[in-house]
C-alpha cells in the first residue's frame, strides 16, 4: 500500500515553459532571447529517453562470468571426476564438502594490457570458487580457480593460492571459515538447551522473552553475535546477544549475552563459556540462577517491544513544515541524455571520459580503463573492503569488527527507487551474481545519471562601470555523471558514488544510512555512546572503506610525487627592512619505497601520481593529484586483538605499492575470523620495492568515526555520515579542461551599455516532465 505514495507525489503533465527554440550558434541580444518563449517545440521526455548507444572499443575482459559459465563450473566441480566429493549446500552438514560461492577471478593486468593496448587476443576468463571442506581429515575452506572458461577440455580446477600471502594460500582453517547456516544449525541446540533451562529468568528479565531454538515456535527472541568468531583458527567462539525481533531489531538489543565455545566439526564438544548481563560474567547456569534467586538481576530499563519509532516512515508527531507538501526540486536532463552506453560491455562515454564497469559479489561495482580524451588515468578503481569496528562495555560491542566483503557486500546491492535514491530518468542497470547453479538478478540496482552541480565549473566578471556591473563575464555550467549503488549489508545502507566531472576530475564518495548497531543502555557507559532511546545506547564505532586506485597516468610507469609546503626563512635584498623573514616554499620529491602513510598535518603535502616521462607543453610531468575530501580517516584502534593483523589496510589513510598480478586485493573475503593469523596480510605488501617509475597502486581510505547521536534514530543520515576524495588533473593538461565546453555564457556590455552574449548554439530546451506516466522503475515500485 505504501507505494501509492508515488501516485500522490506525481505531477501533472507539463512542458517546461521557460523553453524556447534552438536558435543556432551566434550572438544574440538578451532581451530578444527571453522574449522568444515558445512551448510548441515537440519535446522529448525528461524521464524515459534511453541514453544514446556507443560501442566499446574492446570487449569487457573484466566482466562477471555469465550464468552459463557459472552453471558449467558448478557442474564441473560436482562431477565425480573432479574428486571433490561435494554435497549440495542445501543438504550439507559440517562434515560435508560443499560449494560456498562461485564468482569471477580477477583477470591479470599483465594479460589484459597487451589486449587492451595492442593486438593480443583477449585473456581467458577464470572462475574462483570457495569450497567448504568439512569432510577432510583436517577440515578447512579451500579456494579454487577454474579455467579457462568456457568449460572445455583445457579447463582445470586448481587450488587458488597465489593471491594470498598469509602462508596457507587459499586454505582457511575450519574454525575461521564463514559462519554459515550449517554451522548455525550445529551450534543452535546448545544455545537452545542453555536458554531453555533459564527461560524463567529471561522471561522475568525481558518482558516474557524466551529462546528455545531458532526454529521453535515458542521462541520470541532473536540472536545476533559478534565477529570475529576466532582469532587464529585454532578455536571458534560464538558470543550471542539477544534482541527483540522486527525490522528494526538492531535498535532493540537486550542486556543478555551467552558465550559459547564452538570449536571443531563435532557439535557434541561445544560448550558454554558463560553469561554476561548487567556488566557481570556468570560462568555457569548455576551461578546465573543463584544471582537471579538472590534478586541481583533486574533490568533498570525495559526495551521497547513495539519499535514503530524505529521505522523509516512518516512520523506525524514531529509536526508539519510549511510548504513541505509540495514536491521537492528534482534533477532534469532537459537537453536529453549526454552520455553514451554500451550495455553489453558495461561501457560508458561521457564528456571526454570513457570507462568499463564490472561487478563482483564481494566488492560490488568496479571500474576499469578509465580514460579522459583517450588517455588512461586509472587502470582499475574498486572498493576493497568496508570495515567497521565497535567499542563497548559488553561482549558484543567490544568484540565486533565487520569486513563486509565476508558478507558478500555486492550481493546486497539492491533495487534503487527512482526519484529518491537516484534522479527520475536515471539509467538503471541490473546486477547479477551466482548462487549455487543459478544466477540471481538484482533489478535496477545500479544507476547512472548526469546532474547539475548547481555551481559553475568556473566564472569571472570583469569591469563594473555600467548598469550591469560588468563589461565582460564568462561562466561555465557545471555537471557531472554519477554511477551509484547502495549495498544494505545487514544494518547499514552504504551508498557508493563515483562522479565524473567536466573538468576531468573524479570524485568518490561513500555515505552510510540504515540502522546503528546499538547496545542496551548502560548509564555508566557514556564513553561508548549516548542514550538514544528508552533502553538503547548508540554504540561508538569506526567505518573504514578501503579502495584500490591502480593509476596508469598515460602509461604504467608512474611515481608518487610529494610536494610539501614549508615555512622557510629567506632574506631578499629588496626587503632590507625585513632581514630574515618567513615565507612559503614547496619541497618536491618522489616517494622511493612502498609504504603506508597518512595525510600530512594541516594537509600541507600534496600527493600526485605523475608520469615523469610524459610532460605537458610547459615541461612539467603530467599527473593526477589525490585531493583530500571529507572525513579522510583511518581506524582508531591500531592494536585491538579483534583486528590485529587482518586489517592493516584500514590503519593508514593512504598506501602505495607496486602493482602485482598476485596482489589484486587489499583483503581476503574470509580474513575476518583470522585477526591473529590472517589469510591475507596487507602489511606484507610493503617489502621495500620501488615506487618511483613503476606501475603503482594507490590504496586509500574513506570512512567515518561514527560519533553516535539521537539523530541516528531511526536511521543514520546520509547528509552527515559522508566521506569523499577526488582525483584531479595536476599539470596533466596544458590548461583547464573547461575551454571546450559549449554550455557557457560569454557576456559583453559595450560602451553604449548594450549587452550581448554568446550561447554557442546550446539553446534552452524543453522536455516533457510527466511523472504520472510511470517509467519502468516507478511502475515496478507500484506493482511489486
Ligand atoms: C503554438 O501553436 C499554436 C497552435 O498550433 C499556435 O496558435 C501558436 O501561435 C503557437 N505559439 C507559438 C509561440 O509559436
Ligand atoms: C565424501 O564425503 C562424505 C561426507 O559428505 C563422506 O562421508 C565420504 O566418506 C566422502 N567420500 C570420500 C571418498 O572421501
Ligand atoms: C596491431 O595491428 C595493426 C595492424 O596489423 C598494426 O598496424 C599495429 O601496429 C599493431 N599494434 C601493435 C601494438 O602491435
Ligand atoms: C531451521 O529450519 C530450517 C528449515 O528446516 C533449517 O534450514 C535451519 O537450519 C534451521 N535452523 C536451525 C538453527 O536449526
Ligand atoms: C539443561 O537442563 C537439562 C535437564 O536438567 C540438562 O540435562 C542440560 O545439561 C541443561 N543444559 C545446560 C546447557 O545446562
Ligand atoms: C533487468 O531485469 C529485468 C528482469 O529480468 C528485465 O526485465 C530488465 O530488462 C533488466 N533491465 C536491464 C536494464 O537490463
Ligand atoms: C540447479 O539445481 C537444482 C537442484 O538443486 C536443479 O533442480 C536444477 O535443475 C538445476 N538447474 C540447472 C539449470 O541445472
Ligand atoms: C623514462 O625516462 C628515463 C630517463 O629519460 C629513462 O631512463 C626511462 O627508461 C624512461 N622510462 C620509460 C618507462 O620510458
Ligand atoms: C601483527 O602486526 C603487528 C603490527 O601491528 C606486528 O608487529 C606483528 O609482528 C604482526 N604479527 C604477525 C603474527 O604477523
Ligand atoms: C596471474 O598471475 C599470477 C602471478 O603471475 C599467476 O600465478 C596466475 O596463474 C595468473 N592467473 C591466471 C588466471 O593466469
Ligand atoms: Cu556507523
PDB file of C-alpha atoms in Angstrom, residues 65 212 452 513:
ATOM      1  CA  UNK A  65      31.212 -14.654 -15.569  1.00  0.00           C
ATOM      2  CA  UNK A 212      14.015 -22.440  22.770  1.00  0.00           C
ATOM      3  CA  UNK A 452      23.595  19.784 -12.366  1.00  0.00           C
ATOM      4  CA  UNK A 513      22.474   5.292   6.347  1.00  0.00           C
TER       5      UNK A 513
END
